Short mmCIF file of C-alpha atoms in Angstrom, two decimals:
data_model
loop_
_atom_site.label_atom_id
_atom_site.label_comp_id
_atom_site.label_asym_id
_atom_site.label_seq_id
_atom_site.Cartn_x
_atom_site.Cartn_y
_atom_site.Cartn_z
CA UNK X 1 4.48 12.07 12.42
CA UNK X 2 6.04 15.51 12.36
CA UNK X 3 6.77 16.95 9.06
CA UNK X 4 10.39 17.80 9.98
CA UNK X 5 10.87 14.05 10.74
CA UNK X 6 9.12 12.96 7.59
CA UNK X 7 11.46 15.26 5.42
CA UNK X 8 14.50 13.51 6.91
CA UNK X 9 13.24 10.12 7.05
CA UNK X 10 12.01 10.44 3.11
CA UNK X 11 15.44 11.96 2.23
CA UNK X 12 17.41 9.20 4.14
CA UNK X 13 15.32 6.32 2.33
CA UNK X 14 15.92 7.90 -1.04
CA UNK X 15 19.86 8.45 -0.46
CA UNK X 16 20.05 5.03 1.11
CA UNK X 17 18.36 3.21 -1.84
CA UNK X 18 19.88 5.38 -4.22
CA UNK X 19 23.23 5.11 -3.30
CA UNK X 20 22.93 1.40 -3.32
CA UNK X 21 21.12 1.20 -6.78
CA UNK X 22 22.94 3.63 -8.87
CA UNK X 23 26.65 2.54 -8.52
CA UNK X 24 26.03 -0.96 -10.03
CA UNK X 25 24.85 -1.94 -13.42
CA UNK X 26 24.23 -5.39 -13.07
CA UNK X 27 21.93 -8.28 -14.16
CA UNK X 28 18.02 -7.64 -14.40
CA UNK X 29 15.28 -10.17 -13.53
CA UNK X 30 11.72 -9.93 -14.34
CA UNK X 31 10.93 -8.69 -11.04
CA UNK X 32 9.37 -5.55 -9.29
CA UNK X 33 11.59 -2.61 -9.43
CA UNK X 34 12.85 -1.16 -6.06
CA UNK X 35 13.91 1.89 -7.69
CA UNK X 36 12.96 4.01 -10.84
CA UNK X 37 15.22 7.15 -11.96
CA UNK X 38 13.49 9.20 -14.46
CA UNK X 39 15.20 11.85 -16.71
CA UNK X 40 13.04 13.98 -19.11
CA UNK X 41 12.97 13.63 -22.99
CA UNK X 42 16.43 15.40 -24.09
CA UNK X 43 14.99 18.23 -25.96
CA UNK X 44 12.79 19.36 -22.85
CA UNK X 45 15.88 18.91 -20.47
CA UNK X 46 18.30 20.92 -22.66
CA UNK X 47 15.71 23.68 -23.29
CA UNK X 48 14.92 23.89 -19.40
CA UNK X 49 18.69 23.54 -18.39
CA UNK X 50 19.84 26.47 -20.80
CA UNK X 51 16.97 28.37 -18.90
CA UNK X 52 18.36 27.63 -15.75
CA UNK X 53 22.01 28.64 -16.63
CA UNK X 54 20.97 31.89 -18.02
CA UNK X 55 18.89 32.36 -14.63
CA UNK X 56 21.90 31.92 -12.67
CA UNK X 57 24.07 34.09 -14.85
CA UNK X 58 26.21 31.58 -16.50
CA UNK X 59 24.68 31.31 -20.09
CA UNK X 60 27.91 30.55 -21.50
CA UNK X 61 27.83 27.04 -19.70
CA UNK X 62 24.54 26.67 -21.32
CA UNK X 63 26.17 26.81 -24.78
CA UNK X 64 28.98 24.40 -23.81
CA UNK X 65 26.55 22.05 -22.42
CA UNK X 66 24.16 22.14 -25.54
CA UNK X 67 27.26 21.71 -27.72
CA UNK X 68 28.37 18.56 -25.84
CA UNK X 69 24.73 17.08 -25.62
CA UNK X 70 24.17 17.32 -29.35
CA UNK X 71 27.52 15.62 -29.95
CA UNK X 72 27.09 12.56 -27.52
CA UNK X 73 23.31 11.97 -27.77
CA UNK X 74 23.09 11.41 -31.64
CA UNK X 75 20.96 8.80 -32.55
CA UNK X 76 18.95 9.17 -29.34
CA UNK X 77 15.01 10.06 -29.76
CA UNK X 78 15.01 13.25 -27.91
CA UNK X 79 11.17 13.39 -27.68
CA UNK X 80 11.40 10.39 -25.06
CA UNK X 81 12.61 9.76 -21.40
CA UNK X 82 15.61 8.08 -20.40
CA UNK X 83 15.10 5.91 -17.26
CA UNK X 84 17.30 3.49 -14.92
CA UNK X 85 15.36 0.50 -13.41
CA UNK X 86 16.97 -1.12 -10.22
CA UNK X 87 16.04 -4.46 -8.76
CA UNK X 88 17.93 -6.27 -5.97
CA UNK X 89 19.20 -9.69 -6.88
CA UNK X 90 19.68 -11.16 -3.80
CA UNK X 91 21.60 -8.69 -1.47
CA UNK X 92 23.19 -6.93 -4.66
CA UNK X 93 21.56 -3.88 -6.44
CA UNK X 94 21.25 -4.18 -10.06
CA UNK X 95 20.39 -1.58 -12.68
CA UNK X 96 19.23 -1.37 -16.51
CA UNK X 97 19.52 1.73 -18.27
CA UNK X 98 17.11 2.14 -21.06
CA UNK X 99 17.92 4.87 -23.75
CA UNK X 100 14.94 5.93 -26.31
CA UNK X 101 16.72 5.12 -30.02
CA UNK X 102 16.21 6.68 -33.18
CA UNK X 103 19.18 5.71 -35.07
CA UNK X 104 21.49 3.19 -33.79
CA UNK X 105 24.38 3.47 -36.09
CA UNK X 106 24.41 7.23 -35.52
CA UNK X 107 24.55 6.62 -31.80
CA UNK X 108 27.34 4.09 -32.30
CA UNK X 109 29.00 6.54 -34.29
CA UNK X 110 29.00 9.13 -31.38
CA UNK X 111 30.27 6.45 -29.07
CA UNK X 112 33.24 5.85 -31.41
CA UNK X 113 34.07 9.57 -31.38
CA UNK X 114 34.85 8.70 -27.58
CA UNK X 115 37.12 5.99 -28.55
CA UNK X 116 34.27 3.41 -27.54
CA UNK X 117 33.71 0.67 -30.18
CA UNK X 118 30.78 -1.74 -29.75
CA UNK X 119 31.35 -5.29 -30.47
CA UNK X 120 28.47 -6.71 -32.25
CA UNK X 121 27.42 -10.28 -30.77
CA UNK X 122 24.51 -10.61 -33.08
CA UNK X 123 20.61 -10.79 -32.56
CA UNK X 124 20.70 -7.10 -31.49
CA UNK X 125 23.18 -7.86 -28.63
CA UNK X 126 26.62 -5.90 -28.22
CA UNK X 127 29.49 -6.05 -25.99
CA UNK X 128 31.09 -2.65 -24.81
CA UNK X 129 34.30 -2.00 -23.17
CA UNK X 130 33.95 1.18 -21.23
CA UNK X 131 36.90 2.21 -19.79
CA UNK X 132 38.04 -1.12 -18.66
CA UNK X 133 34.73 -2.54 -17.70
CA UNK X 134 32.53 -4.64 -19.88
CA UNK X 135 28.90 -4.00 -20.43
CA UNK X 136 26.20 -5.24 -22.72
CA UNK X 137 23.72 -3.46 -24.69
CA UNK X 138 20.70 -4.87 -26.72
CA UNK X 139 18.18 -3.12 -29.08
CA UNK X 140 14.62 -3.97 -28.88
CA UNK X 141 12.02 -2.01 -30.84
CA UNK X 142 12.78 1.71 -30.22
CA UNK X 143 14.84 1.18 -26.95
CA UNK X 144 18.56 0.45 -26.26
CA UNK X 145 19.12 -1.23 -23.10
CA UNK X 146 22.21 -1.25 -21.17
CA UNK X 147 23.39 -3.61 -18.36
CA UNK X 148 26.50 -5.14 -16.74
CA UNK X 149 25.50 -8.74 -17.80
CA UNK X 150 24.39 -10.47 -20.78
CA UNK X 151 21.76 -12.52 -18.75
CA UNK X 152 20.26 -9.10 -17.78
CA UNK X 153 19.11 -8.30 -21.02
CA UNK X 154 17.37 -11.67 -21.81
CA UNK X 155 13.93 -10.50 -20.38
CA UNK X 156 13.63 -6.52 -20.89
CA UNK X 157 10.05 -4.81 -21.03
CA UNK X 158 8.47 -3.95 -24.51
CA UNK X 159 7.95 -0.71 -23.34
CA UNK X 160 9.97 0.50 -20.34
CA UNK X 161 8.57 4.10 -20.60
CA UNK X 162 5.54 2.59 -18.63
CA UNK X 163 7.70 2.01 -15.45
CA UNK X 164 8.21 6.03 -15.33
CA UNK X 165 4.44 6.79 -15.46
CA UNK X 166 4.14 10.40 -15.22
CA UNK X 167 7.45 11.20 -13.67
CA UNK X 168 9.03 12.48 -17.00
CA UNK X 169 6.17 14.95 -17.21
CA UNK X 170 6.30 16.30 -13.70
CA UNK X 171 10.03 16.40 -13.44
CA UNK X 172 13.29 17.18 -15.03
CA UNK X 173 14.91 14.59 -13.01
CA UNK X 174 13.18 12.07 -10.19
CA UNK X 175 13.90 9.27 -8.27
CA UNK X 176 11.07 6.77 -6.94
CA UNK X 177 11.90 4.14 -4.65
CA UNK X 178 9.40 1.55 -3.95
CA UNK X 179 10.37 0.49 -0.36
CA UNK X 180 8.23 -2.46 -0.11
CA UNK X 181 10.29 -3.87 -2.72
CA UNK X 182 13.56 -3.38 -0.76
CA UNK X 183 14.63 -6.91 0.57
CA UNK X 184 14.20 -7.11 4.16
CA UNK X 185 17.85 -7.43 5.15
CA UNK X 186 18.50 -3.96 3.12
CA UNK X 187 15.62 -2.45 5.23
CA UNK X 188 17.42 -3.64 8.37
CA UNK X 189 20.69 -2.13 7.17
CA UNK X 190 19.21 1.21 6.72
CA UNK X 191 17.54 0.94 9.83
CA UNK X 192 20.72 0.08 11.55
CA UNK X 193 22.43 2.86 9.87
CA UNK X 194 19.99 5.47 11.42
CA UNK X 195 20.25 3.89 14.72
CA UNK X 196 23.97 4.25 14.57
CA UNK X 197 23.72 7.97 13.72
CA UNK X 198 21.37 8.59 16.32
CA UNK X 199 23.25 6.69 18.98
CA UNK X 200 26.57 8.57 17.98
CA UNK X 201 24.62 12.01 18.48
CA UNK X 202 23.60 11.13 21.76
CA UNK X 203 27.00 9.89 22.51
CA UNK X 204 28.42 13.43 21.78
CA UNK X 205 26.18 15.12 24.47
CA UNK X 206 28.37 16.33 27.15
CA UNK X 207 27.50 17.47 30.81
CA UNK X 208 24.41 15.57 31.20
CA UNK X 209 23.22 14.38 34.65
CA UNK X 210 22.43 10.49 35.17
CA UNK X 211 18.94 11.57 35.07
CA UNK X 212 19.17 13.62 31.52
CA UNK X 213 21.31 10.89 30.06
CA UNK X 214 18.70 8.29 30.94
CA UNK X 215 16.02 10.80 29.31
CA UNK X 216 18.05 11.16 26.25
CA UNK X 217 18.36 7.40 25.84
CA UNK X 218 14.54 7.09 26.00
CA UNK X 219 14.37 9.78 23.52
CA UNK X 220 16.98 8.34 21.10
CA UNK X 221 15.18 4.69 21.60
CA UNK X 222 11.72 6.46 20.66
CA UNK X 223 13.13 7.99 17.64
CA UNK X 224 14.63 4.80 16.41
CA UNK X 225 11.27 3.42 16.75
CA UNK X 226 9.78 6.15 14.64
CA UNK X 227 12.23 5.41 12.08
CA UNK X 228 11.36 1.73 11.95
CA UNK X 229 7.78 2.56 11.87
CA UNK X 230 8.58 4.82 8.95
CA UNK X 231 10.72 1.96 7.23
CA UNK X 232 7.71 -0.57 7.74
CA UNK X 233 5.13 1.63 6.61
CA UNK X 234 6.07 3.55 3.76
CA UNK X 235 5.28 2.34 0.19
CA UNK X 236 6.91 4.88 -1.88
CA UNK X 237 9.22 7.93 -1.66
CA UNK X 238 9.80 10.19 -4.56
CA UNK X 239 12.16 13.09 -4.91
CA UNK X 240 12.02 15.15 -7.91
CA UNK X 241 13.50 18.38 -9.38
CA UNK X 242 11.91 20.33 -11.94
CA UNK X 243 12.69 23.62 -13.74
CA UNK X 244 9.77 25.43 -15.23
CA UNK X 245 10.79 28.42 -17.55
CA UNK X 246 7.11 29.32 -18.23
CA UNK X 247 6.62 30.00 -14.35
CA UNK X 248 10.15 31.25 -14.10
CA UNK X 249 10.84 28.98 -11.03
CA UNK X 250 12.65 25.97 -9.86
CA UNK X 251 10.97 23.09 -7.59
CA UNK X 252 12.56 20.40 -5.39
CA UNK X 253 9.56 17.92 -4.15
CA UNK X 254 9.88 15.09 -1.68
CA UNK X 255 7.00 13.09 -1.10
CA UNK X 256 6.41 9.75 0.78
CA UNK X 257 3.11 7.77 0.61
CA UNK X 258 2.39 5.15 3.12
CA UNK X 259 0.56 1.68 2.89
CA UNK X 260 -3.00 1.67 3.18
CA UNK X 261 -4.32 0.77 6.65
CA UNK X 262 -0.83 1.49 8.34
CA UNK X 263 -0.23 3.49 11.31
CA UNK X 264 1.36 6.18 9.41
CA UNK X 265 -1.44 6.48 7.03
CA UNK X 266 -3.53 6.89 10.04
CA UNK X 267 -1.57 9.83 11.05
CA UNK X 268 -1.40 11.43 7.51
CA UNK X 269 -5.33 11.21 7.69
CA UNK X 270 -5.49 12.94 10.96
CA UNK X 271 -3.82 15.95 8.82
CA UNK X 272 -6.48 16.23 6.48
CA UNK X 273 -8.81 19.44 6.62
CA UNK X 274 -6.68 21.44 8.81
CA UNK X 275 -8.04 24.53 9.95
CA UNK X 276 -5.98 27.87 11.31
CA UNK X 277 -7.09 30.80 13.35
CA UNK X 278 -3.84 32.47 12.53
CA UNK X 279 -3.74 33.00 8.85
CA UNK X 280 -3.93 36.85 8.75
CA UNK X 281 -1.27 37.36 12.01
CA UNK X 282 1.42 38.42 9.75
CA UNK X 283 2.19 42.14 8.51
CA UNK X 284 0.85 42.69 5.14
CA UNK X 285 3.45 42.53 2.61
CA UNK X 286 5.92 41.05 5.00
CA UNK X 287 9.39 39.69 3.74
CA UNK X 288 9.02 36.56 5.56
CA UNK X 289 5.62 34.87 6.13
CA UNK X 290 5.08 31.41 7.86
CA UNK X 291 2.06 29.56 8.62
CA UNK X 292 2.14 26.13 10.66
CA UNK X 293 -0.90 24.14 11.63
CA UNK X 294 -0.87 20.44 12.70
CA UNK X 295 -2.84 17.82 14.71
CA UNK X 296 -0.71 15.22 16.65
CA UNK X 297 -1.86 11.68 16.56
CA UNK X 298 -2.27 10.20 19.95
CA UNK X 299 0.46 7.59 19.50
CA UNK X 300 3.03 10.09 18.65
CA UNK X 301 2.47 12.48 21.72
CA UNK X 302 4.65 10.47 23.98
CA UNK X 303 7.71 10.48 21.59
CA UNK X 304 7.18 14.45 21.04
CA UNK X 305 6.95 15.01 24.77
CA UNK X 306 10.20 12.95 24.98
CA UNK X 307 12.09 14.97 22.32
CA UNK X 308 10.76 18.32 23.83
CA UNK X 309 12.31 17.04 27.17
CA UNK X 310 15.45 16.38 25.64
CA UNK X 311 15.77 19.90 24.01
CA UNK X 312 15.14 21.69 27.11
CA UNK X 313 17.67 19.64 28.91
CA UNK X 314 20.32 20.51 26.41
CA UNK X 315 19.25 24.30 26.69
CA UNK X 316 19.57 23.88 30.29
CA UNK X 317 23.11 22.88 30.10
CA UNK X 318 24.01 25.75 28.01
CA UNK X 319 23.48 28.19 30.85
CA UNK X 320 26.29 29.44 32.89
CA UNK X 321 26.82 27.29 36.27
CA UNK X 322 25.48 30.33 38.37
CA UNK X 323 22.28 30.36 36.24
CA UNK X 324 21.64 26.59 35.85
CA UNK X 325 18.87 26.44 38.93
CA UNK X 326 17.21 29.21 37.37
CA UNK X 327 17.38 28.08 33.77
CA UNK X 328 15.94 24.56 35.15
CA UNK X 329 12.99 26.53 36.85
CA UNK X 330 12.11 28.45 33.71
CA UNK X 331 12.85 25.47 31.49
CA UNK X 332 10.39 23.21 33.92
CA UNK X 333 7.57 25.76 33.75
CA UNK X 334 7.57 26.43 29.95
CA UNK X 335 8.03 22.53 29.38
CA UNK X 336 4.82 21.78 31.32
CA UNK X 337 2.87 24.37 29.21
CA UNK X 338 4.26 22.93 26.01
CA UNK X 339 3.68 19.39 27.07
CA UNK X 340 -0.30 20.25 27.88
CA UNK X 341 -0.20 21.84 24.48
CA UNK X 342 0.98 18.57 22.87
CA UNK X 343 -1.52 16.54 24.86
CA UNK X 344 -4.13 18.53 23.50
CA UNK X 345 -3.15 17.51 20.21
CA UNK X 346 -3.19 20.75 18.14
CA UNK X 347 -0.64 23.16 17.03
CA UNK X 348 -1.66 26.35 15.41
CA UNK X 349 0.29 29.73 14.62
CA UNK X 350 1.93 31.93 12.31
CA UNK X 351 4.78 34.48 12.05
CA UNK X 352 6.23 37.13 9.93
CA UNK X 353 8.94 39.68 9.56
CA UNK X 354 8.91 43.00 7.78
CA UNK X 355 11.77 45.47 6.93
CA UNK X 356 9.84 47.97 5.12
CA UNK X 357 11.34 51.42 5.11
CA UNK X 358 14.66 49.79 6.62
CA UNK X 359 12.74 49.21 9.76
CA UNK X 360 12.83 45.64 11.53
CA UNK X 361 9.25 44.53 12.77
CA UNK X 362 8.45 40.84 13.60
CA UNK X 363 5.39 38.95 14.75
CA UNK X 364 4.72 35.52 16.14
CA UNK X 365 1.60 34.07 17.57
CA UNK X 366 -0.33 30.98 18.03
CA UNK X 367 -2.35 28.49 20.19
CA UNK X 368 -1.18 27.31 23.55
CA UNK X 369 -2.71 24.95 26.17
CA UNK X 370 -2.84 27.91 28.99
CA UNK X 371 -1.91 31.71 28.01
CA UNK X 372 -2.36 32.41 31.94
CA UNK X 373 0.40 29.87 32.83
CA UNK X 374 2.57 31.43 30.19
CA UNK X 375 2.10 34.76 31.55
CA UNK X 376 2.86 33.21 35.16
CA UNK X 377 6.14 31.91 33.61
CA UNK X 378 6.90 35.09 32.33
CA UNK X 379 6.62 36.53 35.47
CA UNK X 380 8.75 34.17 37.11
CA UNK X 381 11.51 34.81 34.61
CA UNK X 382 11.22 38.69 35.32
CA UNK X 383 11.93 37.89 38.97
CA UNK X 384 14.55 35.60 38.38
CA UNK X 385 16.53 38.24 36.21
CA UNK X 386 15.66 41.16 38.19
CA UNK X 387 18.83 43.12 39.37
CA UNK X 388 21.27 41.36 36.79
CA UNK X 389 23.23 43.52 34.80
CA UNK X 390 21.85 44.32 31.48
CA UNK X 391 18.61 42.36 32.22
CA UNK X 392 15.20 42.82 30.42
CA UNK X 393 12.92 45.19 32.23
CA UNK X 394 9.28 43.71 32.40
CA UNK X 395 6.21 45.63 32.56
CA UNK X 396 3.07 43.22 33.27
CA UNK X 397 -0.65 44.14 32.81
CA UNK X 398 -0.02 47.47 30.96
CA UNK X 399 -3.37 47.10 29.24
CA UNK X 400 -6.16 44.83 27.90
CA UNK X 401 -7.25 44.07 24.53
CA UNK X 402 -10.04 41.97 23.24
CA UNK X 403 -9.75 39.73 26.21
CA UNK X 404 -5.99 39.40 26.11
CA UNK X 405 -3.55 40.85 28.79
CA UNK X 406 -0.97 43.23 27.30
CA UNK X 407 2.84 43.34 28.67
CA UNK X 408 5.96 44.81 27.62
CA UNK X 409 9.55 44.18 27.77
CA UNK X 410 12.83 46.32 27.02
CA UNK X 411 15.88 44.50 26.15
CA UNK X 412 19.12 46.42 26.30
CA UNK X 413 21.28 46.22 23.02
CA UNK X 414 24.98 45.99 23.50
CA UNK X 415 26.64 49.45 22.77
CA UNK X 416 29.49 47.40 20.95
CA UNK X 417 27.32 45.69 18.47
CA UNK X 418 26.81 48.14 15.79
CA UNK X 419 24.53 46.20 13.44
CA UNK X 420 22.09 45.49 16.37
CA UNK X 421 22.34 49.30 17.10
CA UNK X 422 21.37 50.04 13.60
CA UNK X 423 18.41 47.84 13.76
CA UNK X 424 16.81 48.59 17.21
CA UNK X 425 18.76 51.69 18.80
CA UNK X 426 19.74 51.23 22.25
CA UNK X 427 16.96 48.72 23.13
CA UNK X 428 14.84 46.32 21.66
CA UNK X 429 10.91 47.10 22.59
CA UNK X 430 8.84 43.58 22.72
CA UNK X 431 5.12 43.49 22.95
CA UNK X 432 3.22 40.57 24.32
CA UNK X 433 -0.41 39.58 24.67
CA UNK X 434 -1.63 36.48 26.52
CA UNK X 435 -4.83 35.19 26.41
CA UNK X 436 -6.76 31.98 27.79
CA UNK X 437 -5.26 29.72 24.91
CA UNK X 438 -3.35 32.22 22.77
CA UNK X 439 -0.25 34.36 22.74
CA UNK X 440 1.09 37.17 20.56
CA UNK X 441 4.69 38.81 20.39
CA UNK X 442 5.60 41.75 18.79
CA UNK X 443 8.68 43.77 17.92
CA UNK X 444 7.67 46.93 16.47
CA UNK X 445 8.64 50.75 17.20
CA UNK X 446 4.74 51.42 17.15
CA UNK X 447 4.66 49.32 20.23
CA UNK X 448 0.89 48.45 21.34
CA UNK X 449 -0.53 49.42 18.19
CA UNK X 450 1.22 46.73 15.92
CA UNK X 451 0.11 44.23 18.88
CA UNK X 452 -3.39 45.36 18.68
CA UNK X 453 -3.69 45.38 14.65
CA UNK X 454 -2.17 41.81 14.91
CA UNK X 455 -4.99 40.89 17.20
CA UNK X 456 -7.78 42.37 14.95
CA UNK X 457 -6.40 40.28 12.11
CA UNK X 458 -6.67 37.25 14.04
CA UNK X 459 -10.00 37.99 14.94
CA UNK X 460 -11.03 38.33 11.07
CA UNK X 461 -9.59 34.82 10.16
CA UNK X 462 -10.91 32.19 12.52
CA UNK X 463 -11.14 28.80 11.10
CA UNK X 464 -9.70 29.09 7.65
CA UNK X 465 -8.82 25.92 5.80
CA UNK X 466 -4.87 25.43 5.61
CA UNK X 467 -2.05 23.55 4.59
CA UNK X 468 0.49 22.03 7.46
CA UNK X 469 3.03 24.67 6.47
CA UNK X 470 3.13 27.73 4.35
CA UNK X 471 6.42 29.80 4.23
CA UNK X 472 7.37 32.63 1.92
CA UNK X 473 10.53 34.68 1.86
CA UNK X 474 10.87 37.75 -0.48
CA UNK X 475 14.31 37.96 -1.28
CA UNK X 476 14.48 41.62 -2.49
CA UNK X 477 13.12 43.29 1.07
CA UNK X 478 15.65 41.18 3.02
CA UNK X 479 18.57 42.18 0.49
CA UNK X 480 17.68 45.78 0.78
CA UNK X 481 17.32 45.64 4.51
CA UNK X 482 20.92 43.77 4.99
CA UNK X 483 22.70 46.23 2.63
CA UNK X 484 21.21 49.32 4.48
CA UNK X 485 22.60 47.54 7.93
CA UNK X 486 25.94 46.25 6.56
CA UNK X 487 26.78 47.08 3.21
CA UNK X 488 28.52 44.38 1.07
CA UNK X 489 29.76 44.25 -2.59
CA UNK X 490 28.16 40.75 -2.91
CA UNK X 491 25.07 42.26 -1.64
CA UNK X 492 25.14 45.11 -4.00
CA UNK X 493 25.67 42.74 -7.10
CA UNK X 494 22.71 40.38 -5.75
CA UNK X 495 20.41 43.56 -5.05
CA UNK X 496 21.24 45.28 -8.52
CA UNK X 497 20.12 41.70 -10.16
CA UNK X 498 16.99 40.78 -8.13
CA UNK X 499 15.58 44.21 -8.64
CA UNK X 500 15.05 43.53 -12.04
CA UNK X 501 12.63 40.79 -11.21
CA UNK X 502 10.14 42.38 -9.12
CA UNK X 503 7.18 39.78 -8.32
CA UNK X 504 9.20 36.97 -8.83
CA UNK X 505 11.95 37.09 -6.04
CA UNK X 506 10.34 34.66 -3.73
CA UNK X 507 11.48 31.18 -2.12
CA UNK X 508 8.55 29.11 -0.91
CA UNK X 509 8.37 26.20 1.42
CA UNK X 510 5.03 24.38 1.46
CA UNK X 511 3.82 20.92 2.95
CA UNK X 512 0.74 19.23 1.19
CA UNK X 513 -1.37 16.34 2.07
CA UNK X 514 -1.61 13.68 -0.70
CA UNK X 515 -3.53 10.33 -0.53
CA UNK X 516 -2.12 8.24 2.52
CA UNK X 517 1.15 10.67 2.75
CA UNK X 518 2.56 14.16 2.32
CA UNK X 519 4.74 16.28 0.18
CA UNK X 520 7.50 19.12 0.72
CA UNK X 521 8.01 21.53 -1.84
CA UNK X 522 10.61 24.11 -2.14
CA UNK X 523 9.99 26.77 -5.03
CA UNK X 524 12.86 29.16 -6.06
CA UNK X 525 11.90 31.82 -8.28
CA UNK X 526 13.96 33.36 -11.13
CA UNK X 527 15.04 36.60 -9.30
CA UNK X 528 16.36 34.60 -6.68
CA UNK X 529 18.39 32.31 -9.02
CA UNK X 530 19.61 35.21 -10.91
CA UNK X 531 20.54 37.27 -7.59
CA UNK X 532 22.56 34.22 -6.58
CA UNK X 533 24.44 34.01 -9.66
CA UNK X 534 25.16 37.59 -10.17
CA UNK X 535 26.27 37.58 -6.36
CA UNK X 536 28.68 34.71 -7.06
CA UNK X 537 29.98 35.90 -10.22
CA UNK X 538 30.79 39.47 -8.49
CA UNK X 539 32.43 37.63 -5.65
CA UNK X 540 34.59 35.80 -8.01
CA UNK X 541 35.51 39.04 -9.71
CA UNK X 542 36.43 40.67 -6.46
CA UNK X 543 38.30 37.79 -5.05
CA UNK X 544 35.32 36.58 -3.31
CA UNK X 545 33.66 32.98 -3.86
#
């Protein structure tokens, strides 16, 4: 399964299950929870929240949060986590909240301050009128359980913290969905919701020929089948958020684990022990770096090819009427190359962007099924656009380097586009290299030199072990460059702030394999948080956002 689809499916399941579960506080039965919400111990949570609010330049809000939390959490054991356990009672989601208790009288006293007076029913059971809604609470041992019905509290776990596992240590806030505990009818509702969304998207496509419309239907049905497979094969989905003051960053994780022996568990197994030939392709110290590597399971190739064909068809429809025939010819040629690459079952490549010295440079390269066929398609494109106003100028076979053919493309820059003129001048110089099974594209004022240096770096990094995805953005470099091209007070506020946090100014996106599954992690470092807060605050003072 492609990682983009993995994230969409995992997030959708979490939202669907969470949306069904959280609103209702109903009866709990001694059965396997479908969902668990974990909230870290309050002492840690408040410390981390205070740090985060300082980082985004609103420390005064942190003071208010601490004041309110101290007022309304009296009587709670702040060294233990808070949780919510959700089950399905028939088709109804029901939830029980469990609170770690140190002093019940003090806790009820805090509730009284909000006008809430629990009614003692005896045997540790209380009835509470919360804004016109009746709920029940029961204390057992060191825990207070809260549910919507008295019956729900008749059989509660002695130590609900065991339900949370390691989540409170790993995250400030986390939701864990046990997909196999979701009733079949609820799974079907989720699938039908996904189906409706895909069909609506297909219905909104305009101007498709009958042939392309039929292909779009095939793509939609294939995607629905993949979604159904995801729901069927998924054991667990976890979405977690964590603040890590000691490392000056915030993380968000989305993970899915599949049933042992399932089709998707097999697909994940294919992704283990990945190796790449392009880990060193990018510019040293680049502002943006991305490495992507994947293996495609045999059973997924047909769906990926269908999706690719549909994407090309949509791009063809965007072409002006006079150029549609050429667009289709180009599209068909490139599609054949990418289709063959999918059939070979391996994607491997990298890219980077550098803006050092206020100069834009970009590199992308990777493995492809037939580099000579790509070169032939580029020549067909050159022939098709020849003679058209403002058409790119192609030069093929300008040299060779380490078995790769070198080419150049000059793209005129619109004189009315001042920002593009600042970045590139009157034209963009693109250098390309095509090999038997590889390509490299460089945008760099040094021309061939940048291309050849990239080929040298590729040669020195063959077969290195990698994760499926590693992407890093260094915000300071990008803000400086953006400010040099199009000065803006908001950018200036952000730049002044972020420069104080050298080495902690990155946003990272990584994909990692776990046992029978995979996890995406987004990491945002403190410099980026402070820059965003500085820009927002400055914008508010100047009539911005």
